PDB file of C-alpha atoms in Angstrom:
ATOM      1  CA  MET A  27       0.000   0.000   0.000  1.00 50.00           C
ATOM      2  CA  SER A  28       1.244   3.490  -0.841  1.00 60.00           C
ATOM      3  CA  ALA A  29       2.328   5.640   2.103  1.00 80.00           C
ATOM      4  CA  GLU A  30       0.767   8.686   0.422  1.00 90.00           C
ATOM      5  CA  ILE A  31      -2.727   9.520   1.634  1.00 95.00           C
ATOM      6  CA  THR A  32      -5.091  11.898  -0.176  1.00 96.00           C
ATOM      7  CA  LEU A  33      -7.181  14.374   1.798  1.00 94.00           C
ATOM      8  CA  LEU A  34     -10.312  15.429  -0.081  1.00 94.00           C
ATOM      9  CA  VAL A  35     -11.326  18.666   1.612  1.00 89.00           C
ATOM     10  CA  ASN A  36     -14.476  20.758   1.394  1.00 76.00           C
ATOM     11  CA  PRO A  37     -13.290  24.007   3.009  1.00 59.00           C
ATOM     12  CA  THR A  38     -16.840  25.396   3.262  1.00 60.00           C
ATOM     13  CA  ALA A  39     -18.340  22.361   5.038  1.00 58.00           C
ATOM     14  CA  GLY A  40     -19.974  23.094   8.381  1.00 51.00           C
ATOM     15  CA  ARG A  41     -19.732  26.869   7.799  1.00 56.00           C
ATOM     16  CA  GLY A  42     -15.950  26.742   7.462  1.00 57.00           C
ATOM     17  CA  ARG A  43     -15.177  23.858   9.817  1.00 62.00           C
ATOM     18  CA  GLY A  44     -13.866  21.795   6.884  1.00 61.00           C
ATOM     19  CA  ALA A  45     -10.889  24.107   6.326  1.00 70.00           C
ATOM     20  CA  HIS A  46      -9.943  24.044  10.025  1.00 76.00           C
ATOM     21  CA  ALA A  47     -10.436  20.269  10.329  1.00 80.00           C
ATOM     22  CA  ALA A  48      -7.978  19.394   7.578  1.00 86.00           C
ATOM     23  CA  GLN A  49      -4.924  20.395   9.621  1.00 90.00           C
ATOM     24  CA  PRO A  50      -5.410  18.166  12.716  1.00 90.00           C
ATOM     25  CA  ALA A  51      -6.443  15.267  10.479  1.00 89.00           C
ATOM     26  CA  ALA A  52      -3.322  15.681   8.327  1.00 92.00           C
ATOM     27  CA  SER A  53      -1.145  16.017  11.442  1.00 92.00           C
ATOM     28  CA  ALA A  54      -2.465  12.732  12.838  1.00 91.00           C
ATOM     29  CA  LEU A  55      -1.701  10.945   9.556  1.00 92.00           C
ATOM     30  CA  ARG A  56       1.795  12.423   9.309  1.00 93.00           C
ATOM     31  CA  ALA A  57       2.517  11.468  12.911  1.00 93.00           C
ATOM     32  CA  ALA A  58       1.718   7.875  11.935  1.00 92.00           C
ATOM     33  CA  GLY A  59       4.298   8.013   9.144  1.00 93.00           C
ATOM     34  CA  PHE A  60       2.123   8.787   6.129  1.00 94.00           C
ATOM     35  CA  SER A  61       2.685  11.545   3.604  1.00 94.00           C
ATOM     36  CA  VAL A  62      -0.395  13.642   2.817  1.00 94.00           C
ATOM     37  CA  ARG A  63      -1.541  15.401  -0.328  1.00 93.00           C
ATOM     38  CA  THR A  64      -4.617  17.627  -0.351  1.00 92.00           C
ATOM     39  CA  VAL A  65      -7.252  17.825  -3.069  1.00 90.00           C
ATOM     40  CA  LEU A  66      -9.505  20.880  -3.115  1.00 85.00           C
ATOM     41  CA  GLY A  67     -10.561  21.601  -6.686  1.00 74.00           C
ATOM     42  CA  ALA A  68     -12.036  24.732  -8.211  1.00 77.00           C
ATOM     43  CA  ASP A  69     -15.477  23.088  -7.975  1.00 85.00           C
ATOM     44  CA  ALA A  70     -16.955  19.644  -7.353  1.00 87.00           C
ATOM     45  CA  GLN A  71     -16.249  18.318 -10.851  1.00 90.00           C
ATOM     46  CA  ASP A  72     -12.656  19.549 -10.757  1.00 91.00           C
ATOM     47  CA  ALA A  73     -12.153  18.001  -7.311  1.00 91.00           C
ATOM     48  CA  LEU A  74     -13.606  14.687  -8.540  1.00 94.00           C
ATOM     49  CA  ALA A  75     -11.315  14.679 -11.584  1.00 94.00           C
ATOM     50  CA  ARG A  76      -8.283  15.313  -9.352  1.00 94.00           C
ATOM     51  CA  LEU A  77      -9.398  12.605  -6.947  1.00 95.00           C
ATOM     52  CA  ARG A  78      -9.806  10.054  -9.738  1.00 96.00           C
ATOM     53  CA  THR A  79      -6.293  10.882 -10.894  1.00 95.00           C
ATOM     54  CA  ALA A  80      -4.959  10.251  -7.374  1.00 95.00           C
ATOM     55  CA  VAL A  81      -6.763   6.895  -7.280  1.00 96.00           C
ATOM     56  CA  ARG A  82      -5.328   5.881 -10.675  1.00 95.00           C
ATOM     57  CA  GLU A  83      -1.839   6.878  -9.512  1.00 94.00           C
ATOM     58  CA  GLY A  84      -2.100   4.554  -6.514  1.00 94.00           C
ATOM     59  CA  THR A  85      -2.933   6.625  -3.441  1.00 96.00           C
ATOM     60  CA  GLY A  86      -3.032   4.491  -0.305  1.00 94.00           C
ATOM     61  CA  ALA A  87      -6.352   5.874   0.904  1.00 97.00           C
ATOM     62  CA  VAL A  88      -8.695   8.843   0.584  1.00 97.00           C
ATOM     63  CA  ILE A  89      -9.786  10.780   3.671  1.00 96.00           C
ATOM     64  CA  ALA A  90     -12.902  12.882   3.063  1.00 96.00           C
ATOM     65  CA  VAL A  91     -12.904  16.023   5.227  1.00 94.00           C
ATOM     66  CA  GLY A  92     -16.297  17.738   5.396  1.00 91.00           C
ATOM     67  CA  GLY A  93     -19.895  16.574   5.397  1.00 90.00           C
ATOM     68  CA  ASP A  94     -22.033  14.144   3.437  1.00 93.00           C
ATOM     69  CA  GLY A  95     -21.484  16.113   0.217  1.00 91.00           C
ATOM     70  CA  VAL A  96     -17.732  15.496   0.177  1.00 94.00           C
ATOM     71  CA  VAL A  97     -18.273  11.847   1.139  1.00 96.00           C
ATOM     72  CA  SER A  98     -20.678  11.525  -1.790  1.00 96.00           C
ATOM     73  CA  LEU A  99     -18.015  12.960  -4.089  1.00 95.00           C
ATOM     74  CA  ALA A 100     -15.449  10.474  -2.784  1.00 97.00           C
ATOM     75  CA  LEU A 101     -17.806   7.546  -3.383  1.00 98.00           C
ATOM     76  CA  GLN A 102     -17.938   8.357  -7.105  1.00 97.00           C
ATOM     77  CA  ALA A 103     -14.164   7.798  -7.324  1.00 97.00           C
ATOM     78  CA  LEU A 104     -13.713   4.946  -4.841  1.00 98.00           C
ATOM     79  CA  ALA A 105     -16.692   2.616  -5.356  1.00 98.00           C
ATOM     80  CA  GLY A 106     -15.549  -0.682  -6.779  1.00 96.00           C
ATOM     81  CA  THR A 107     -11.843   0.020  -6.199  1.00 97.00           C
ATOM     82  CA  LEU A 108      -9.438  -1.315  -3.562  1.00 96.00           C
ATOM     83  CA  VAL A 109      -8.666   2.188  -2.255  1.00 97.00           C
ATOM     84  CA  PRO A 110     -10.194   2.632   1.209  1.00 97.00           C
ATOM     85  CA  LEU A 111     -12.107   5.660   2.472  1.00 98.00           C
ATOM     86  CA  GLY A 112     -11.704   7.431   5.792  1.00 97.00           C
ATOM     87  CA  VAL A 113     -14.054  10.172   6.968  1.00 97.00           C
ATOM     88  CA  VAL A 114     -13.375  13.289   9.028  1.00 95.00           C
ATOM     89  CA  ALA A 115     -16.983  14.362   9.607  1.00 94.00           C
ATOM     90  CA  VAL A 116     -17.276  18.105  10.222  1.00 91.00           C
ATOM     91  CA  GLY A 117     -20.233  19.017   8.015  1.00 87.00           C
ATOM     92  CA  THR A 118     -23.806  19.949   8.835  1.00 82.00           C
ATOM     93  CA  GLY A 119     -25.466  16.539   8.510  1.00 84.00           C
ATOM     94  CA  ASN A 120     -22.730  13.874   8.841  1.00 93.00           C
ATOM     95  CA  ASP A 121     -25.236  11.060   8.347  1.00 94.00           C
ATOM     96  CA  PHE A 122     -22.736   8.756   6.635  1.00 96.00           C
ATOM     97  CA  ALA A 123     -20.304   8.952   9.571  1.00 96.00           C
ATOM     98  CA  ARG A 124     -23.131   8.417  12.080  1.00 93.00           C
ATOM     99  CA  ALA A 125     -24.392   5.348  10.239  1.00 93.00           C
ATOM    100  CA  MET A 126     -20.889   3.862  10.160  1.00 95.00           C
ATOM    101  CA  GLY A 127     -20.129   4.590  13.809  1.00 94.00           C
ATOM    102  CA  LEU A 128     -17.347   7.074  13.017  1.00 96.00           C
ATOM    103  CA  PRO A 129     -16.433  10.180  15.066  1.00 94.00           C
ATOM    104  CA  VAL A 130     -18.445  13.327  14.320  1.00 94.00           C
ATOM    105  CA  GLY A 131     -17.034  16.815  14.907  1.00 91.00           C
ATOM    106  CA  GLU A 132     -13.703  15.435  16.197  1.00 93.00           C
ATOM    107  CA  PRO A 133     -11.157  15.888  13.385  1.00 92.00           C
ATOM    108  CA  ALA A 134      -8.050  14.917  15.358  1.00 91.00           C
ATOM    109  CA  GLN A 135      -9.738  11.774  16.698  1.00 94.00           C
ATOM    110  CA  ALA A 136     -11.043  10.886  13.230  1.00 94.00           C
ATOM    111  CA  GLY A 137      -7.559  11.394  11.753  1.00 93.00           C
ATOM    112  CA  ARG A 138      -5.982   9.129  14.378  1.00 94.00           C
ATOM    113  CA  LEU A 139      -8.656   6.489  13.794  1.00 95.00           C
ATOM    114  CA  ALA A 140      -7.957   6.515  10.043  1.00 95.00           C
ATOM    115  CA  ALA A 141      -4.194   6.286  10.624  1.00 94.00           C
ATOM    116  CA  GLU A 142      -4.577   3.370  13.047  1.00 95.00           C
ATOM    117  CA  ALA A 143      -6.950   1.572  10.698  1.00 96.00           C
ATOM    118  CA  LEU A 144      -4.447   1.930   7.845  1.00 94.00           C
ATOM    119  CA  LYS A 145      -1.548   0.631   9.934  1.00 93.00           C
ATOM    120  CA  GLU A 146      -3.554  -2.295  11.297  1.00 94.00           C
ATOM    121  CA  GLY A 147      -5.361  -3.111   8.038  1.00 92.00           C
ATOM    122  CA  ARG A 148      -8.692  -2.479   9.786  1.00 95.00           C
ATOM    123  CA  ILE A 149     -10.986  -2.188   6.789  1.00 96.00           C
ATOM    124  CA  ARG A 150     -14.724  -2.858   6.653  1.00 97.00           C
ATOM    125  CA  GLU A 151     -16.419  -3.709   3.372  1.00 98.00           C
ATOM    126  CA  ILE A 152     -19.801  -2.004   3.111  1.00 98.00           C
ATOM    127  CA  ASP A 153     -22.572  -1.873   0.528  1.00 98.00           C
ATOM    128  CA  LEU A 154     -23.428   1.150  -1.576  1.00 98.00           C
ATOM    129  CA  GLY A 155     -26.506   2.082  -3.532  1.00 98.00           C
ATOM    130  CA  ARG A 156     -26.157   2.836  -7.226  1.00 98.00           C
ATOM    131  CA  VAL A 157     -28.908   4.947  -8.788  1.00 97.00           C
ATOM    132  CA  TYR A 158     -29.760   5.069 -12.486  1.00 96.00           C
ATOM    133  CA  ARG A 159     -31.894   7.686 -14.165  1.00 85.00           C
ATOM    134  CA  ALA A 160     -34.286   6.583 -16.902  1.00 69.00           C
ATOM    135  CA  GLY A 161     -32.406   6.127 -20.175  1.00 59.00           C
ATOM    136  CA  ALA A 162     -28.931   6.024 -18.553  1.00 56.00           C
ATOM    137  CA  GLY A 163     -26.533   3.431 -19.858  1.00 50.00           C
ATOM    138  CA  ALA A 164     -25.494   0.412 -17.825  1.00 51.00           C
ATOM    139  CA  GLY A 165     -22.085   1.962 -17.128  1.00 58.00           C
ATOM    140  CA  GLY A 166     -23.519   5.128 -15.581  1.00 76.00           C
ATOM    141  CA  GLY A 167     -25.199   5.661 -12.268  1.00 93.00           C
ATOM    142  CA  THR A 168     -24.544   7.637  -9.100  1.00 97.00           C
ATOM    143  CA  TRP A 169     -23.238   5.947  -5.965  1.00 98.00           C
ATOM    144  CA  TYR A 170     -24.698   6.732  -2.537  1.00 98.00           C
ATOM    145  CA  GLY A 171     -24.051   5.591   1.014  1.00 98.00           C
ATOM    146  CA  THR A 172     -27.006   6.739   3.119  1.00 97.00           C
ATOM    147  CA  VAL A 173     -30.542   7.358   1.805  1.00 97.00           C
ATOM    148  CA  LEU A 174     -32.227   7.860  -1.561  1.00 97.00           C
ATOM    149  CA  CYS A 175     -35.356   9.921  -0.874  1.00 95.00           C
ATOM    150  CA  SER A 176     -38.357  11.108  -2.836  1.00 96.00           C
ATOM    151  CA  GLY A 177     -41.723  12.677  -2.065  1.00 93.00           C
ATOM    152  CA  PHE A 178     -42.569  15.201   0.644  1.00 90.00           C
ATOM    153  CA  ASP A 179     -38.978  15.421   1.913  1.00 86.00           C
ATOM    154  CA  SER A 180     -37.548  15.969  -1.569  1.00 88.00           C
ATOM    155  CA  ARG A 181     -40.195  18.624  -2.276  1.00 86.00           C
ATOM    156  CA  VAL A 182     -39.017  20.432   0.887  1.00 82.00           C
ATOM    157  CA  ASN A 183     -35.448  20.206  -0.408  1.00 80.00           C
ATOM    158  CA  ASP A 184     -36.508  21.547  -3.808  1.00 81.00           C
ATOM    159  CA  ARG A 185     -38.248  24.544  -2.248  1.00 81.00           C
ATOM    160  CA  GLY A 186     -35.439  25.215   0.227  1.00 78.00           C
ATOM    161  CA  ASN A 187     -32.824  25.113  -2.520  1.00 76.00           C
ATOM    162  CA  ARG A 188     -34.770  27.775  -4.447  1.00 80.00           C
ATOM    163  CA  MET A 189     -34.880  30.120  -1.441  1.00 77.00           C
ATOM    164  CA  ARG A 190     -32.085  32.653  -1.054  1.00 74.00           C
ATOM    165  CA  LEU A 191     -33.118  33.764   2.419  1.00 74.00           C
ATOM    166  CA  PRO A 192     -32.953  32.980   5.261  1.00 73.00           C
ATOM    167  CA  ALA A 193     -29.584  31.226   5.432  1.00 65.00           C
ATOM    168  CA  GLY A 194     -28.928  27.900   7.135  1.00 61.00           C
ATOM    169  CA  ARG A 195     -31.338  25.223   8.278  1.00 62.00           C
ATOM    170  CA  PHE A 196     -34.121  27.717   9.131  1.00 69.00           C
ATOM    171  CA  LYS A 197     -34.661  28.045   5.390  1.00 70.00           C
ATOM    172  CA  TYR A 198     -35.707  24.388   5.259  1.00 70.00           C
ATOM    173  CA  ASP A 199     -38.023  24.803   8.250  1.00 73.00           C
ATOM    174  CA  LEU A 200     -39.841  27.538   6.302  1.00 80.00           C
ATOM    175  CA  ALA A 201     -39.826  25.357   3.188  1.00 77.00           C
ATOM    176  CA  MET A 202     -41.439  22.535   5.178  1.00 77.00           C
ATOM    177  CA  LEU A 203     -44.218  24.845   6.385  1.00 79.00           C
ATOM    178  CA  ALA A 204     -44.868  25.982   2.811  1.00 79.00           C
ATOM    179  CA  GLU A 205     -44.987  22.395   1.537  1.00 77.00           C
ATOM    180  CA  LEU A 206     -47.343  21.390   4.337  1.00 81.00           C
ATOM    181  CA  ALA A 207     -49.764  24.087   3.219  1.00 77.00           C
ATOM    182  CA  ALA A 208     -49.882  22.523  -0.255  1.00 77.00           C
ATOM    183  CA  PHE A 209     -49.497  18.945   0.953  1.00 83.00           C
ATOM    184  CA  ARG A 210     -51.009  15.955  -0.782  1.00 87.00           C
ATOM    185  CA  PRO A 211     -49.896  12.316  -1.160  1.00 92.00           C
ATOM    186  CA  PHE A 212     -48.315  11.340  -4.476  1.00 94.00           C
ATOM    187  CA  PRO A 213     -49.270   8.426  -6.729  1.00 97.00           C
ATOM    188  CA  TYR A 214     -46.260   6.062  -6.921  1.00 98.00           C
ATOM    189  CA  ARG A 215     -45.374   2.986  -8.915  1.00 98.00           C
ATOM    190  CA  ILE A 216     -42.824   0.909  -6.973  1.00 98.00           C
ATOM    191  CA  THR A 217     -41.084  -2.239  -8.204  1.00 98.00           C
ATOM    192  CA  LEU A 218     -39.086  -4.279  -5.672  1.00 98.00           C
ATOM    193  CA  ASP A 219     -36.553  -6.764  -7.065  1.00 97.00           C
ATOM    194  CA  ASP A 220     -38.388  -8.628  -9.852  1.00 91.00           C
ATOM    195  CA  GLY A 221     -41.799  -8.459  -8.205  1.00 96.00           C
ATOM    196  CA  PRO A 222     -45.012  -6.930  -9.507  1.00 97.00           C
ATOM    197  CA  VAL A 223     -45.514  -3.168  -9.704  1.00 97.00           C
ATOM    198  CA  ILE A 224     -46.996  -1.718  -6.514  1.00 97.00           C
ATOM    199  CA  GLU A 225     -49.302   1.206  -7.238  1.00 98.00           C
ATOM    200  CA  THR A 226     -49.899   3.276  -4.109  1.00 97.00           C
ATOM    201  CA  GLU A 227     -50.506   6.753  -2.733  1.00 96.00           C
ATOM    202  CA  ALA A 228     -47.516   7.742  -0.600  1.00 96.00           C
ATOM    203  CA  THR A 229     -46.215  10.750   1.284  1.00 93.00           C
ATOM    204  CA  LEU A 230     -42.614   9.713   0.701  1.00 93.00           C
ATOM    205  CA  VAL A 231     -40.466   6.734  -0.201  1.00 97.00           C
ATOM    206  CA  ALA A 232     -36.947   6.402   1.253  1.00 97.00           C
ATOM    207  CA  VAL A 233     -34.458   3.764   0.128  1.00 98.00           C
ATOM    208  CA  GLY A 234     -31.879   3.283   2.860  1.00 98.00           C
ATOM    209  CA  ASN A 235     -28.421   1.790   2.670  1.00 98.00           C
ATOM    210  CA  GLY A 236     -27.705   3.803   5.839  1.00 96.00           C
ATOM    211  CA  SER A 237     -30.135   4.680   8.591  1.00 96.00           C
ATOM    212  CA  SER A 238     -30.477   8.475   8.504  1.00 94.00           C
ATOM    213  CA  TYR A 239     -30.579  11.646   6.445  1.00 90.00           C
ATOM    214  CA  GLY A 240     -31.024  15.351   7.114  1.00 85.00           C
ATOM    215  CA  GLY A 241     -28.629  15.430  10.068  1.00 85.00           C
ATOM    216  CA  GLY A 242     -29.909  12.532  12.169  1.00 88.00           C
ATOM    217  CA  MET A 243     -33.441  11.869  10.927  1.00 89.00           C
ATOM    218  CA  ARG A 244     -33.586   8.061  11.252  1.00 94.00           C
ATOM    219  CA  ILE A 245     -35.958   7.497   8.342  1.00 95.00           C
ATOM    220  CA  CYS A 246     -34.566   3.988   7.662  1.00 97.00           C
ATOM    221  CA  ALA A 247     -33.668   3.305  11.287  1.00 97.00           C
ATOM    222  CA  ASP A 248     -33.093  -0.448  10.885  1.00 97.00           C
ATOM    223  CA  ALA A 249     -30.988  -0.285   7.719  1.00 97.00           C
ATOM    224  CA  VAL A 250     -27.711  -2.237   7.866  1.00 96.00           C
ATOM    225  CA  PRO A 251     -24.989  -1.103   5.423  1.00 97.00           C
ATOM    226  CA  ASP A 252     -23.412  -4.519   4.874  1.00 97.00           C
ATOM    227  CA  ASP A 253     -26.341  -6.921   4.470  1.00 97.00           C
ATOM    228  CA  GLY A 254     -26.760  -6.638   0.688  1.00 97.00           C
ATOM    229  CA  LEU A 255     -30.271  -5.172   0.953  1.00 98.00           C
ATOM    230  CA  PHE A 256     -31.979  -1.790   1.036  1.00 98.00           C
ATOM    231  CA  ASP A 257     -34.543  -0.898   3.674  1.00 98.00           C
ATOM    232  CA  VAL A 258     -37.390   0.705   1.692  1.00 98.00           C
ATOM    233  CA  VAL A 259     -39.603   2.866   3.904  1.00 98.00           C
ATOM    234  CA  VAL A 260     -42.963   3.885   2.451  1.00 97.00           C
ATOM    235  CA  VAL A 261     -44.962   6.496   4.365  1.00 95.00           C
ATOM    236  CA  GLY A 262     -48.513   6.097   3.100  1.00 95.00           C
ATOM    237  CA  ASP A 263     -51.328   8.516   2.320  1.00 93.00           C
ATOM    238  CA  CYS A 264     -51.148  10.612   5.500  1.00 89.00           C
ATOM    239  CA  SER A 265     -53.269  13.617   6.274  1.00 88.00           C
ATOM    240  CA  ARG A 266     -51.481  16.814   7.300  1.00 88.00           C
ATOM    241  CA  ALA A 267     -52.369  16.115  10.935  1.00 89.00           C
ATOM    242  CA  THR A 268     -50.954  12.589  10.768  1.00 90.00           C
ATOM    243  CA  LEU A 269     -47.801  13.766   9.029  1.00 86.00           C
ATOM    244  CA  LEU A 270     -47.220  16.408  11.703  1.00 85.00           C
ATOM    245  CA  LYS A 271     -47.616  13.707  14.350  1.00 86.00           C
ATOM    246  CA  VAL A 272     -45.427  11.104  12.637  1.00 86.00           C
ATOM    247  CA  PHE A 273     -42.622  13.300  11.312  1.00 82.00           C
ATOM    248  CA  PRO A 274     -41.016  14.178  14.704  1.00 85.00           C
ATOM    249  CA  GLN A 275     -40.806  10.437  15.468  1.00 93.00           C
ATOM    250  CA  VAL A 276     -38.293  10.108  12.633  1.00 90.00           C
ATOM    251  CA  TYR A 277     -35.520  11.472  14.878  1.00 89.00           C
ATOM    252  CA  LYS A 278     -35.825   8.395  17.118  1.00 93.00           C
ATOM    253  CA  GLY A 279     -36.842   5.937  14.433  1.00 95.00           C
ATOM    254  CA  THR A 280     -40.103   5.146  16.227  1.00 95.00           C
ATOM    255  CA  HIS A 281     -42.171   6.085  13.157  1.00 95.00           C
ATOM    256  CA  LEU A 282     -41.542   2.616  11.713  1.00 96.00           C
ATOM    257  CA  SER A 283     -44.264   1.120  13.925  1.00 95.00           C
ATOM    258  CA  HIS A 284     -46.935   3.582  12.740  1.00 95.00           C
ATOM    259  CA  PRO A 285     -49.740   1.918  10.715  1.00 94.00           C
ATOM    260  CA  LYS A 286     -49.182   4.330   7.813  1.00 94.00           C
ATOM    261  CA  VAL A 287     -45.530   3.227   7.494  1.00 96.00           C
ATOM    262  CA  THR A 288     -44.461   0.082   5.619  1.00 97.00           C
ATOM    263  CA  VAL A 289     -40.913  -1.280   5.434  1.00 98.00           C
ATOM    264  CA  HIS A 290     -39.721  -3.548   2.624  1.00 98.00           C
ATOM    265  CA  ARG A 291     -36.299  -5.098   2.064  1.00 98.00           C
ATOM    266  CA  ALA A 292     -34.979  -5.461  -1.449  1.00 98.00           C
ATOM    267  CA  ALA A 293     -31.749  -5.575  -3.446  1.00 98.00           C
ATOM    268  CA  LYS A 294     -33.109  -3.366  -6.206  1.00 97.00           C
ATOM    269  CA  ILE A 295     -35.955  -0.936  -6.694  1.00 98.00           C
ATOM    270  CA  THR A 296     -37.577   1.234  -9.330  1.00 98.00           C
ATOM    271  CA  LEU A 297     -39.517   4.359  -8.304  1.00 98.00           C
ATOM    272  CA  GLU A 298     -41.931   6.198 -10.578  1.00 98.00           C
ATOM    273  CA  ALA A 299     -43.953   9.326  -9.731  1.00 97.00           C
ATOM    274  CA  ALA A 300     -44.716  12.510 -11.630  1.00 95.00           C
ATOM    275  CA  GLY A 301     -43.227  15.822 -10.510  1.00 92.00           C
ATOM    276  CA  ILE A 302     -40.926  14.346  -7.834  1.00 94.00           C
ATOM    277  CA  THR A 303     -37.168  14.892  -7.567  1.00 94.00           C
ATOM    278  CA  ALA A 304     -34.916  12.125  -6.244  1.00 96.00           C
ATOM    279  CA  TYR A 305     -32.127  12.989  -3.788  1.00 95.00           C
ATOM    280  CA  ALA A 306     -29.304  10.683  -2.662  1.00 95.00           C
ATOM    281  CA  ASP A 307     -26.901  11.568   0.178  1.00 94.00           C
ATOM    282  CA  GLY A 308     -28.616  14.968   0.134  1.00 89.00           C
ATOM    283  CA  GLU A 309     -27.649  15.665  -3.483  1.00 91.00           C
ATOM    284  CA  PRO A 310     -30.318  16.156  -6.200  1.00 93.00           C
ATOM    285  CA  LEU A 311     -30.353  13.490  -8.915  1.00 94.00           C
ATOM    286  CA  GLY A 312     -33.231  14.782 -11.042  1.00 93.00           C
ATOM    287  CA  PRO A 313     -36.839  13.749 -11.530  1.00 95.00           C
ATOM    288  CA  LEU A 314     -38.238  10.250 -11.131  1.00 97.00           C
ATOM    289  CA  PRO A 315     -38.281   7.587 -12.479  1.00 97.00           C
ATOM    290  CA  VAL A 316     -35.071   6.144 -11.072  1.00 97.00           C
ATOM    291  CA  SER A 317     -33.803   2.638 -10.408  1.00 97.00           C
ATOM    292  CA  ALA A 318     -31.324   1.667  -7.703  1.00 98.00           C
ATOM    293  CA  ASP A 319     -29.265  -1.434  -6.958  1.00 98.00           C
ATOM    294  CA  CYS A 320     -27.682  -2.353  -3.622  1.00 98.00           C
ATOM    295  CA  VAL A 321     -24.101  -3.347  -4.511  1.00 98.00           C
ATOM    296  CA  PRO A 322     -22.561  -5.565  -1.797  1.00 98.00           C
ATOM    297  CA  GLY A 323     -19.039  -4.729  -0.641  1.00 98.00           C
ATOM    298  CA  ALA A 324     -18.711  -1.808  -3.043  1.00 98.00           C
ATOM    299  CA  LEU A 325     -16.627   0.319  -0.612  1.00 98.00           C
ATOM    300  CA  ARG A 326     -13.678  -0.362   1.661  1.00 98.00           C
ATOM    301  CA  LEU A 327     -14.082   1.786   4.783  1.00 98.00           C
ATOM    302  CA  LEU A 328     -11.448   2.636   7.392  1.00 97.00           C
ATOM    303  CA  SER A 329     -13.123   2.087  10.743  1.00 91.00           C
TER     304      SER A 329
END
């Protein structure tokens, strides 16, 4: 294994915490005897191109410094390779790190953990989801590690992303209130594995490789990232009153026992619904329909 480690850094993650977190993480790796190169990039596509070059040139590992967005970027370069991923979670959501039991908001500790895992060969193979848009070729697809979501939650994301003010998470609270005012269930067509099409009215459908999204909302609370299966959570045709009652339960995962919530387990899924955007790891993918496969052992994780 190469002694050179690549830090993929999002300097704006966590309102600037990413830039400050890179130094203690790099120091911990250097103290363990590794050399460190840093990849920033002018934008996400430039950073991804630089990261793929580092992987081709034989970097020993990639350490993603930031939040779920920078982890998502790293997955696009590392999935299906032998190069392991470490995570220094200092973003806003950090759902990937939480799901994998990694330190959150502790860059020096996360750096030491990655260094120790490299020295000891402590690598965990985990599954990833791979999402395909309609009409995409077999070689395409976007990798994700936590949750693919669609429905009410993605409509809130859509509205929040269009709002310039206010800044921060309060923007999404306002977006949720606006979406509640216009709320209605959506007609879905869902295909699990090679089964028949399920036609249903649903508030949202979440396809979990990991357990949470949105900074700790345990929408797929029982999802296990190395069992070869998605947890597919379907929240049915709720009224506004029911949705307001059920939604806060998502933070503890207790919503799964509600009669309007159904959980399926499947290795692949196709989702169809008009006017709904799909998001994976918090990043917009575009409108449904999409298909997703759970790919066993697609990522080597330092843990």
